[in-house]
Coordinates of C-alpha atoms in Angstrom, one line a residue:
Chain A
M1 CA 15.6 -6.6 -53.5
A2 CA 15.5 -10.4 -53.0
N3 CA 12.2 -10.3 -51.1
T4 CA 11.2 -13.9 -50.5
T5 CA 7.9 -13.4 -48.7
H6 CA 6.3 -10.4 -50.2
D7 CA 7.3 -10.4 -53.6
T8 CA 3.7 -9.8 -54.7
A9 CA 2.9 -6.9 -52.3
A10 CA 5.9 -4.8 -52.9
T11 CA 5.1 -3.1 -56.2
L12 CA 6.2 0.3 -55.4
G13 CA 9.6 0.2 -57.0
H14 CA 12.3 1.9 -54.9
G15 CA 12.4 2.7 -51.3
A16 CA 12.9 -0.8 -50.0
D17 CA 12.4 0.1 -46.3
H18 CA 8.9 1.6 -46.9
A19 CA 8.0 -1.2 -49.2
A20 CA 8.8 -3.8 -46.6
Q21 CA 7.1 -1.7 -44.0
A22 CA 3.9 -1.4 -46.1
A23 CA 4.0 -4.8 -47.5
G24 CA 3.4 -6.5 -44.1
H25 CA -0.2 -5.8 -43.6
A26 CA -1.0 -4.6 -47.2
A27 CA -3.0 -7.7 -47.8
Q28 CA -5.1 -7.3 -44.7
S29 CA -5.7 -3.5 -44.3
A30 CA -4.6 -0.8 -46.4
G31 CA -2.7 1.7 -44.3
M32 CA -3.2 2.6 -40.7
P33 CA -5.2 0.5 -38.5
Q34 CA -6.4 3.7 -36.9
L35 CA -8.2 4.8 -40.2
D36 CA -9.8 1.4 -40.7
L37 CA -13.5 2.6 -40.3
S38 CA -14.9 -1.0 -40.0
T39 CA -13.4 -1.3 -36.4
F40 CA -14.7 2.0 -35.2
A41 CA -18.2 0.8 -34.2
N42 CA -16.5 -1.9 -32.2
Q43 CA -14.0 0.3 -30.4
I44 CA -16.6 2.9 -29.6
F45 CA -18.9 0.3 -28.2
W46 CA -16.4 -1.1 -26.0
L47 CA -15.0 2.2 -25.1
V48 CA -18.5 3.4 -24.0
V49 CA -19.1 0.2 -22.0
A50 CA -15.6 0.6 -20.2
L51 CA -16.1 4.5 -19.5
I52 CA -19.6 3.7 -17.9
A53 CA -18.1 0.9 -15.9
I54 CA -15.3 3.0 -14.7
Y55 CA -17.6 5.8 -14.0
F56 CA -20.0 3.8 -11.8
I57 CA -17.0 2.1 -10.1
L58 CA -15.6 5.5 -9.2
S59 CA -18.8 7.6 -8.4
R60 CA -20.5 4.9 -6.5
I61 CA -17.8 3.1 -4.6
A62 CA -14.2 4.7 -4.9
L63 CA -14.8 8.4 -4.8
P64 CA -17.1 8.5 -1.7
R65 CA -14.8 6.1 0.2
I66 CA -11.7 8.2 -0.6
S67 CA -13.3 11.5 0.2
G68 CA -14.6 9.7 3.3
I69 CA -11.2 8.6 4.4
L70 CA -9.8 12.1 3.6
A71 CA -12.4 13.8 5.6
D72 CA -12.0 11.3 8.5
R73 CA -8.3 12.0 8.5
Q74 CA -8.9 15.8 8.3
G75 CA -11.4 15.5 11.3
K76 CA -8.9 13.3 13.3
I77 CA -6.0 15.7 12.7
T78 CA -8.2 18.7 13.7
S79 CA -9.5 17.0 16.7
D80 CA -6.0 15.7 17.7
L81 CA -4.7 19.3 17.3
A82 CA -7.4 20.6 19.5
A83 CA -6.7 17.9 22.2
A84 CA -3.0 18.7 21.8
E85 CA -3.7 22.5 22.3
E86 CA -6.1 21.7 25.3
L87 CA -3.3 19.5 26.9
K88 CA -0.8 22.1 26.3
A89 CA -3.0 24.7 28.0
K90 CA -3.5 22.2 30.9
A91 CA 0.3 21.7 31.1
V92 CA 0.9 25.6 31.3
E93 CA -1.8 25.8 34.0
A94 CA -0.3 23.0 35.9
E95 CA 3.1 24.6 35.7
K96 CA 1.7 27.8 37.0
A97 CA 0.1 26.1 39.8
Y98 CA 3.4 24.2 40.6
N99 CA 5.3 27.5 40.5
E100 CA 2.8 29.1 42.9
A101 CA 2.9 26.1 45.2
L102 CA 6.7 26.3 45.0
A103 CA 6.7 30.0 45.9
N104 CA 4.3 29.5 48.7
A105 CA 6.2 26.7 50.1
R106 CA 9.5 28.8 49.9
A107 CA 7.7 31.6 51.7
Q108 CA 6.4 29.3 54.2
A109 CA 9.9 27.8 54.7
A110 CA 11.3 31.2 55.0
K111 CA 8.8 32.2 57.6
I112 CA 9.4 28.9 59.5
I113 CA 13.1 29.4 59.4
A114 CA 12.9 32.9 60.8
E115 CA 10.5 31.9 63.6
A116 CA 12.7 29.2 64.4
R117 CA 15.7 31.5 64.4
A118 CA 13.9 34.0 66.6
E119 CA 12.9 31.2 69.1
I120 CA 16.4 30.0 69.3
Q121 CA 17.6 33.5 69.7
A122 CA 15.2 34.2 72.5
D123 CA 16.0 30.8 74.2
L124 CA 19.6 31.7 73.7
D125 CA 19.2 35.2 75.3
K126 CA 17.4 33.6 78.2
A127 CA 20.0 31.0 78.8
M128 CA 22.7 33.7 78.4
A129 CA 21.1 36.0 80.9
K130 CA 20.5 33.1 83.3
A131 CA 24.1 31.9 83.0
D132 CA 25.3 35.7 83.5
A133 CA 23.2 35.9 86.5
E134 CA 24.5 32.7 87.8
I135 CA 28.1 33.6 87.1
A136 CA 27.5 36.9 88.8
A137 CA 26.2 35.2 92.0
K138 CA 29.1 32.6 92.0
A139 CA 31.5 35.6 91.5
A140 CA 30.0 37.6 94.4
E141 CA 30.1 34.5 96.7
S142 CA 33.8 33.9 95.8
A143 CA 34.5 37.5 96.5
K144 CA 33.0 37.3 99.9
R145 CA 34.8 34.1 100.6
I146 CA 38.0 35.6 99.5
E147 CA 37.3 38.6 101.6
E148 CA 36.6 36.2 104.6
I149 CA 39.7 34.3 103.9
R150 CA 41.6 37.5 103.7
A151 CA 40.2 38.7 106.9
N152 CA 41.1 35.3 108.6
A153 CA 44.5 35.5 107.2
A154 CA 45.1 38.9 108.6
K155 CA 43.9 37.9 112.1
T156 CA 46.0 34.7 112.0
V157 CA 49.0 36.9 111.0
A158 CA 48.5 39.2 113.8
E159 CA 48.2 36.2 116.3
V160 CA 51.3 34.7 115.0
A161 CA 53.2 37.8 115.0
R162 CA 52.2 38.4 118.6
E163 CA 53.0 34.9 119.7
A164 CA 56.2 35.1 117.7
A165 CA 57.1 38.4 119.6
V166 CA 56.3 36.9 122.9
E167 CA 58.5 34.0 122.1
I168 CA 61.3 36.2 120.9
V169 CA 61.2 38.5 123.9
A170 CA 61.3 35.3 126.2
M171 CA 64.4 34.0 124.3
F172 CA 65.9 37.3 125.0
G173 CA 65.4 36.5 128.6
A174 CA 63.0 39.1 129.6
Q175 CA 59.7 38.6 131.0
A176 CA 57.4 40.1 128.4
D177 CA 54.1 41.6 129.4
E178 CA 51.8 39.9 126.9
Q179 CA 49.4 43.0 127.0
A180 CA 52.3 45.3 125.9
V181 CA 53.6 42.9 123.3
A182 CA 50.3 42.4 121.8
A183 CA 49.7 46.3 121.7
A184 CA 53.1 46.7 120.0
V185 CA 52.6 44.1 117.5
E186 CA 49.1 45.6 116.8
A187 CA 50.6 49.0 116.4
R188 CA 53.3 47.6 114.3
L189 CA 50.9 45.6 112.0
K190 CA 48.8 48.7 111.5
G191 CA 51.7 51.0 110.9
Chain B
M1 CA 8.4 7.4 -65.8
E2 CA 5.2 5.7 -65.0
L3 CA 2.3 7.5 -63.4
A4 CA 2.2 5.2 -60.5
A5 CA 5.7 5.4 -59.8
A6 CA 5.8 9.2 -60.0
A7 CA 2.9 9.3 -57.6
A8 CA 4.7 7.0 -55.1
L9 CA 7.6 9.3 -55.5
G10 CA 5.7 12.4 -54.8
K11 CA 4.2 10.6 -51.8
Y12 CA 7.4 9.9 -50.2
I13 CA 8.7 13.4 -50.8
G14 CA 5.7 14.7 -49.2
V15 CA 6.1 12.5 -46.2
G16 CA 9.7 13.6 -45.7
L17 CA 8.6 17.3 -46.2
S18 CA 5.8 17.1 -43.7
C19 CA 8.2 15.6 -41.1
L20 CA 10.0 19.0 -41.0
G21 CA 6.9 20.4 -39.2
M22 CA 8.1 18.4 -36.3
G23 CA 11.2 20.6 -36.0
G24 CA 8.9 23.7 -35.7
A25 CA 7.1 22.0 -32.9
A26 CA 10.3 21.1 -31.2
M27 CA 11.3 24.8 -31.3
G28 CA 7.9 25.8 -30.0
V29 CA 8.0 23.4 -27.1
G30 CA 11.7 24.5 -26.4
N31 CA 10.6 28.1 -26.4
V32 CA 7.8 27.5 -23.9
A33 CA 10.0 25.5 -21.5
A34 CA 12.9 28.0 -21.8
N35 CA 10.8 31.1 -21.2
Y36 CA 9.1 29.3 -18.2
L37 CA 12.4 28.5 -16.8
S38 CA 13.8 32.0 -17.1
G39 CA 10.6 33.5 -15.7
A40 CA 10.7 30.9 -12.9
L41 CA 14.3 31.7 -12.1
R42 CA 13.5 35.3 -11.9
N43 CA 10.4 34.8 -9.6
P44 CA 10.7 31.3 -8.2
S45 CA 7.7 32.0 -5.8
A46 CA 5.3 32.4 -8.7
A47 CA 6.6 29.3 -10.6
A48 CA 4.7 26.8 -8.9
S49 CA 1.3 28.4 -9.6
Q50 CA 2.2 28.4 -13.4
T51 CA 3.1 24.7 -14.0
A52 CA -0.4 24.0 -15.3
T53 CA -0.2 26.9 -17.8
L54 CA 3.3 25.5 -18.9
F55 CA 1.8 22.1 -19.6
I56 CA -1.1 23.7 -21.5
G57 CA 1.2 25.9 -23.5
M58 CA 3.4 22.8 -24.4
A59 CA 0.4 20.7 -25.2
F60 CA -0.7 23.4 -27.8
A61 CA 2.7 23.7 -29.2
E62 CA 3.2 20.0 -29.4
A63 CA -0.2 19.4 -31.0
L64 CA 0.8 21.2 -34.1
G65 CA 3.9 19.0 -34.3
I66 CA 1.5 16.0 -33.9
F67 CA -0.6 17.3 -36.7
S68 CA 2.5 17.3 -39.1
F69 CA 3.2 13.7 -37.9
L70 CA -0.4 13.0 -38.8
V71 CA 0.0 14.3 -42.2
A72 CA 2.9 12.2 -42.7
L73 CA 1.2 9.2 -41.7
L74 CA -2.0 10.0 -43.7
L75 CA 0.2 10.4 -46.8
M76 CA 2.0 7.2 -46.3
F77 CA -0.9 4.9 -45.6
A78 CA -4.1 6.6 -46.3
V79 CA -3.5 8.5 -49.6
Chain C
M1 CA 21.5 3.0 -45.3
A2 CA 23.4 -0.1 -44.3
T3 CA 20.2 -1.9 -43.6
E4 CA 19.2 -1.8 -47.1
D5 CA 21.3 -4.6 -48.3
H6 CA 20.1 -6.9 -45.5
S7 CA 16.4 -5.9 -45.4
E8 CA 15.2 -9.4 -46.2
G9 CA 16.0 -10.3 -42.6
L10 CA 14.5 -7.4 -40.9
V11 CA 10.7 -7.0 -40.4
F12 CA 9.3 -3.4 -40.4
H13 CA 5.7 -3.6 -39.2
P14 CA 5.5 -0.5 -37.0
M15 CA 1.8 -0.3 -37.3
D16 CA 0.6 -3.7 -36.8
Q17 CA 0.7 -3.3 -33.0
F18 CA -2.4 -1.0 -33.4
M19 CA -4.5 -3.6 -35.5
V20 CA -7.8 -4.5 -33.9
K21 CA -8.2 -8.3 -34.0
P22 CA -11.0 -10.5 -32.8
L23 CA -10.1 -12.4 -29.7
F24 CA -11.4 -15.8 -30.5
G25 CA -10.6 -16.2 -34.2
G26 CA -12.5 -15.0 -37.2
D27 CA -11.9 -12.2 -39.4
T28 CA -14.7 -9.8 -39.2
V29 CA -15.0 -7.2 -36.4
G30 CA -18.5 -6.5 -35.7
M31 CA -19.8 -4.2 -33.2
L32 CA -20.0 -6.6 -30.3
T33 CA -17.2 -8.9 -31.3
P34 CA -14.7 -9.3 -28.3
T35 CA -11.4 -7.9 -29.6
N36 CA -8.2 -6.9 -28.2
V37 CA -9.8 -3.6 -27.6
T38 CA -12.3 -5.3 -25.4
L39 CA -9.6 -7.1 -23.6
W40 CA -7.3 -4.1 -22.8
M41 CA -10.3 -2.0 -21.8
A42 CA -11.3 -4.7 -19.5
I43 CA -7.8 -4.9 -17.9
T44 CA -7.8 -1.1 -17.6
V45 CA -11.2 -1.2 -15.7
L46 CA -10.0 -4.1 -13.6
C47 CA -6.8 -2.1 -12.7
I48 CA -8.7 0.9 -11.9
A49 CA -11.2 -1.1 -9.6
G50 CA -8.1 -2.7 -8.1
L51 CA -6.4 0.5 -7.2
F52 CA -9.4 2.6 -6.2
V53 CA -11.7 -0.1 -4.6
F54 CA -9.5 -3.0 -3.5
G55 CA -6.6 -0.7 -2.7
T56 CA -8.8 1.5 -0.4
R57 CA -10.7 -1.4 1.4
G58 CA -8.9 -0.9 4.7
R59 CA -10.1 2.8 4.9
A60 CA -7.1 3.3 7.0
I61 CA -6.5 6.7 8.7
V62 CA -2.7 6.0 8.2
P63 CA -2.9 4.6 4.6
S64 CA -1.3 1.6 3.1
R65 CA 0.9 2.0 -0.1
T66 CA -1.8 1.2 -2.7
Q67 CA -4.3 3.4 -0.6
S68 CA -1.9 6.3 -0.6
I69 CA -1.5 6.1 -4.4
A70 CA -5.3 6.3 -4.7
E71 CA -5.5 9.2 -2.4
L72 CA -2.6 10.9 -4.2
A73 CA -4.5 10.5 -7.6
Y74 CA -7.7 11.7 -6.0
G75 CA -6.0 14.7 -4.6
F76 CA -4.0 15.5 -7.8
V77 CA -7.2 15.6 -10.0
H78 CA -9.4 17.3 -7.2
K79 CA -6.9 20.1 -6.8
M80 CA -6.5 20.5 -10.6
V81 CA -10.3 20.8 -11.1
E82 CA -10.6 23.1 -8.0
D83 CA -7.6 25.3 -9.3
V84 CA -8.3 25.5 -12.9
A85 CA -12.1 25.3 -13.2
G86 CA -13.1 26.6 -9.9
K87 CA -15.1 25.4 -6.9
D88 CA -18.2 25.2 -8.7
A89 CA -16.8 22.7 -11.2
L90 CA -16.3 20.2 -8.5
K91 CA -19.5 18.5 -9.1
F92 CA -18.2 17.4 -12.4
F93 CA -15.1 15.9 -10.6
P94 CA -16.3 12.2 -11.0
Y95 CA -16.6 12.7 -14.8
I96 CA -13.1 14.2 -15.0
F97 CA -11.6 11.8 -12.8
T98 CA -13.1 8.9 -14.9
L99 CA -11.5 10.4 -18.1
F100 CA -8.1 10.9 -16.3
C101 CA -8.1 7.3 -15.0
F102 CA -9.1 5.7 -18.2
I103 CA -6.4 7.7 -20.0
V104 CA -3.6 7.3 -17.7
F105 CA -4.2 3.5 -17.2
S106 CA -4.6 2.8 -20.8
N107 CA -1.4 4.7 -21.7
M108 CA 0.5 2.9 -18.9
L109 CA -0.8 -0.4 -19.8
G110 CA -0.3 0.0 -23.5
L111 CA 3.4 0.4 -22.6
L112 CA 3.6 -3.2 -21.6
P113 CA 5.3 -5.4 -24.0
K114 CA 2.8 -7.1 -26.6
A115 CA 0.0 -4.8 -25.1
F116 CA -2.6 -3.0 -27.2
T117 CA -2.8 0.7 -26.5
T118 CA -6.5 1.7 -26.8
T119 CA -5.7 5.3 -26.5
S120 CA -3.7 5.3 -29.7
H121 CA -6.8 5.0 -31.7
I122 CA -8.6 8.0 -33.2
A123 CA -11.8 6.3 -32.6
V124 CA -11.3 6.1 -28.8
T125 CA -9.7 9.5 -28.3
G126 CA -12.2 11.0 -30.6
V127 CA -15.2 9.8 -28.6
L128 CA -13.4 11.0 -25.4
A129 CA -12.8 14.4 -26.9
L130 CA -16.4 14.7 -28.5
A131 CA -17.9 13.6 -25.2
V132 CA -16.0 16.4 -23.5
F133 CA -16.9 18.8 -26.3
I134 CA -20.5 18.0 -26.2
T135 CA -20.9 17.9 -22.3
V136 CA -19.0 21.3 -21.9
T137 CA -21.2 23.0 -24.6
A138 CA -24.3 21.8 -23.1
I139 CA -23.2 22.9 -19.6
G140 CA -22.3 26.3 -21.0
F141 CA -25.8 26.7 -22.7
I142 CA -27.6 25.4 -19.6
K143 CA -25.7 27.4 -17.0
N144 CA -25.4 30.6 -19.0
G145 CA -28.2 30.6 -21.7
A146 CA -27.6 32.6 -24.8
S147 CA -24.9 34.7 -22.8
F148 CA -22.6 31.8 -23.3
L149 CA -22.1 33.0 -26.8
S150 CA -20.3 36.1 -25.3
L151 CA -17.3 33.6 -25.0
F152 CA -16.8 34.3 -28.8
W153 CA -17.4 38.2 -28.5
V154 CA -14.2 39.5 -27.1
S155 CA -15.5 42.6 -25.3
S156 CA -11.9 43.8 -24.4
A157 CA -11.1 44.2 -27.9
P158 CA -11.7 47.2 -30.2
L159 CA -15.2 47.2 -31.7
A160 CA -14.1 46.9 -35.3
L161 CA -11.9 43.8 -34.7
R162 CA -14.6 41.8 -32.7
P163 CA -16.3 40.3 -35.6
V164 CA -13.0 38.9 -37.0
L165 CA -12.1 37.8 -33.5
A166 CA -15.4 36.2 -33.2
V167 CA -14.8 34.1 -36.3
I168 CA -11.4 33.0 -35.1
E169 CA -12.8 32.2 -31.7
I170 CA -15.6 30.1 -33.2
I171 CA -13.1 28.2 -35.4
S172 CA -10.9 27.6 -32.5
Y173 CA -13.7 26.5 -30.3
F174 CA -14.7 23.9 -33.1
V175 CA -11.0 22.8 -33.5
R176 CA -10.7 22.0 -29.8
P177 CA -12.1 18.4 -30.0
V178 CA -10.0 17.7 -33.1
S179 CA -6.7 18.8 -31.5
H180 CA -7.9 17.3 -28.1
S181 CA -8.2 13.9 -29.6
I182 CA -5.4 14.0 -32.1
R183 CA -2.9 15.1 -29.5
L184 CA -3.5 12.1 -27.4
A185 CA -3.7 9.5 -30.1
G186 CA -1.0 11.1 -32.1
N187 CA 1.4 11.0 -29.0
M188 CA 0.6 7.5 -28.1
M189 CA 0.9 6.2 -31.7
A190 CA 4.1 8.0 -32.5
G191 CA 5.8 6.8 -29.4
H192 CA 5.0 3.2 -30.0
A193 CA 5.7 3.4 -33.7
V194 CA 9.1 4.8 -33.1
I195 CA 9.9 2.1 -30.5
K196 CA 8.7 -0.4 -33.0
V197 CA 11.0 0.9 -35.8
F198 CA 14.0 0.7 -33.4
A199 CA 13.0 -2.6 -32.2
A200 CA 13.1 -3.8 -36.0
F201 CA 16.7 -2.7 -36.1
A202 CA 17.6 -4.7 -33.0
P203 CA 18.1 -8.2 -34.5
L204 CA 20.5 -6.8 -37.3
V205 CA 23.5 -8.5 -35.7
L206 CA 22.1 -11.8 -36.8
F207 CA 22.4 -10.9 -40.4
S208 CA 25.3 -8.4 -40.7
A209 CA 28.5 -7.3 -39.3
V210 CA 27.2 -3.8 -39.1
G211 CA 24.7 -5.0 -36.5
V212 CA 27.5 -5.0 -34.0
V213 CA 27.2 -1.4 -33.9
V214 CA 23.6 -0.9 -34.7
T215 CA 22.0 -3.5 -32.4
P216 CA 23.3 -2.0 -29.1
L217 CA 22.4 1.5 -30.4
S218 CA 18.8 0.5 -31.2
I219 CA 18.5 -1.3 -27.9
L220 CA 19.8 1.8 -26.1
A221 CA 17.4 3.9 -28.2
I222 CA 14.4 1.7 -27.4
T223 CA 15.4 2.0 -23.6
A224 CA 15.6 5.9 -24.0
M225 CA 12.3 6.0 -25.9
Y226 CA 10.5 3.8 -23.4
G227 CA 11.5 6.2 -20.5
L228 CA 10.3 9.2 -22.5
E229 CA 7.1 7.2 -23.3
V230 CA 6.4 6.7 -19.7
V231 CA 6.7 10.3 -19.0
V232 CA 4.6 11.1 -22.1
A233 CA 1.9 8.7 -21.1
F234 CA 1.4 10.6 -17.9
I235 CA 1.7 14.0 -19.3
Q236 CA -0.8 13.4 -22.0
A237 CA -3.4 12.2 -19.5
Y238 CA -2.6 15.2 -17.4
V239 CA -2.9 17.5 -20.5
F240 CA -6.1 16.0 -21.7
T241 CA -7.5 16.4 -18.1
I242 CA -6.3 19.9 -17.6
L243 CA -7.6 21.0 -21.1
T244 CA -11.0 19.5 -20.0
C245 CA -10.9 21.6 -17.0
V246 CA -10.1 24.6 -19.1
Y247 CA -13.0 24.1 -21.3
L248 CA -15.1 23.5 -18.4
K249 CA -14.0 26.8 -16.9
D250 CA -14.8 28.5 -20.2
A251 CA -18.4 27.0 -20.0
L252 CA -19.0 28.1 -16.5
H253 CA -17.4 31.5 -16.7
P254 CA -17.6 32.5 -20.3
H255 CA -17.0 36.1 -19.6
H256 CA -13.3 36.7 -19.9

């Protein structure tokens, strides 16, 4: 133990560690600073001062402020939630109204389409009837004209046949009686 | 052997012996934590509500170890 | 021990950090002398004021960082008081919150290098614990009158055992402030002393070849202990506060 600094304090013999440990403050205070009763009054006084200071800082300023902040936040959250709820209800209502309007519009559209269709159908039927009537009239007229033409044609054929018969008879050199030829042709045509 | 030297010897032996108490405190704290953990694994839903109890139990177990530490310090510095 | 040969180079003063010294020279520590206790308690008060007053000055609905720390601490202790001691204990919330803030800030500030840990002194924690003890006992008698004494009369136990249990309960009731104060002071003191002992081994590399191994190990140990001490600093404040709540619950509702 070549102790240069604490040669007087280390009187405990063996146990160099503890000796060195204890020697450091053996001169000033024996043992633990915690058990030095002369500092107790000082510590207790300043502790009480500090505690009172902290208590007043916290209870007068800090805690009301923090609880106010927390209450504000809670209130804000609650009111925001309520507002959100209200908006949601509004949105649901709006959607319902929209759907209703949509359904109405659809029904209206279907009605309009049906009406239009019926109108068109009616127009169409009318036009068709008119066209049919026109066509029938035209067909009747045509049939009449065909009849006329046919009648004319038959008359013309009889005339041609009579004239041709007269000519043929004349070529044979005989005097033909026009009345007889005509009667013969007539008979022939009918027969 | 001188009386003072014998007293010092006894003091240091006493200090060493009183430190054994810390082992007991270590076992106590470990026991608290281990039982809390096994209970918490069996019923995790009840675990959160019992953490305060866990710390109180640990504090009580640990306080006795601190007492033995205190005895050691008192022996060393105050006796 | 290898260090024994080189102990002339190492300095072991693990308890020196707890010494109360006057700030401005002199040797005597009177009651009003400004000491390092004064200094560190003032720093504690300033830190608390900084966090809870300056940090919440914005009163923001969406909190800033410091404000949310303050709110977190408030909510933590508020919930603890409400859960453990009941709703009617909330009017003592500022008192409990003061204790919690003082202890947690003292413990944490004491972990700074060169700092003085006010809560490592029996005088300080003893006053805190006695204040709790006296307050709680007074509240118990004011709220419940003489029926507060039923706390010691365990009515669920067999009649023959009750006197014995009463003696045990009374002893444990009066041991409360002792264990309450020594737990906090002892934890703080022990951790700091252990760190200091490891720190004393750290410069060994300057004196001896063994130090090549011992110095890194001791630095590693200091780091590990420091981490543990940060946890302990918070847990001890938590335990002190929650035990205060438990005692308060006993005072408010003694019939168990």
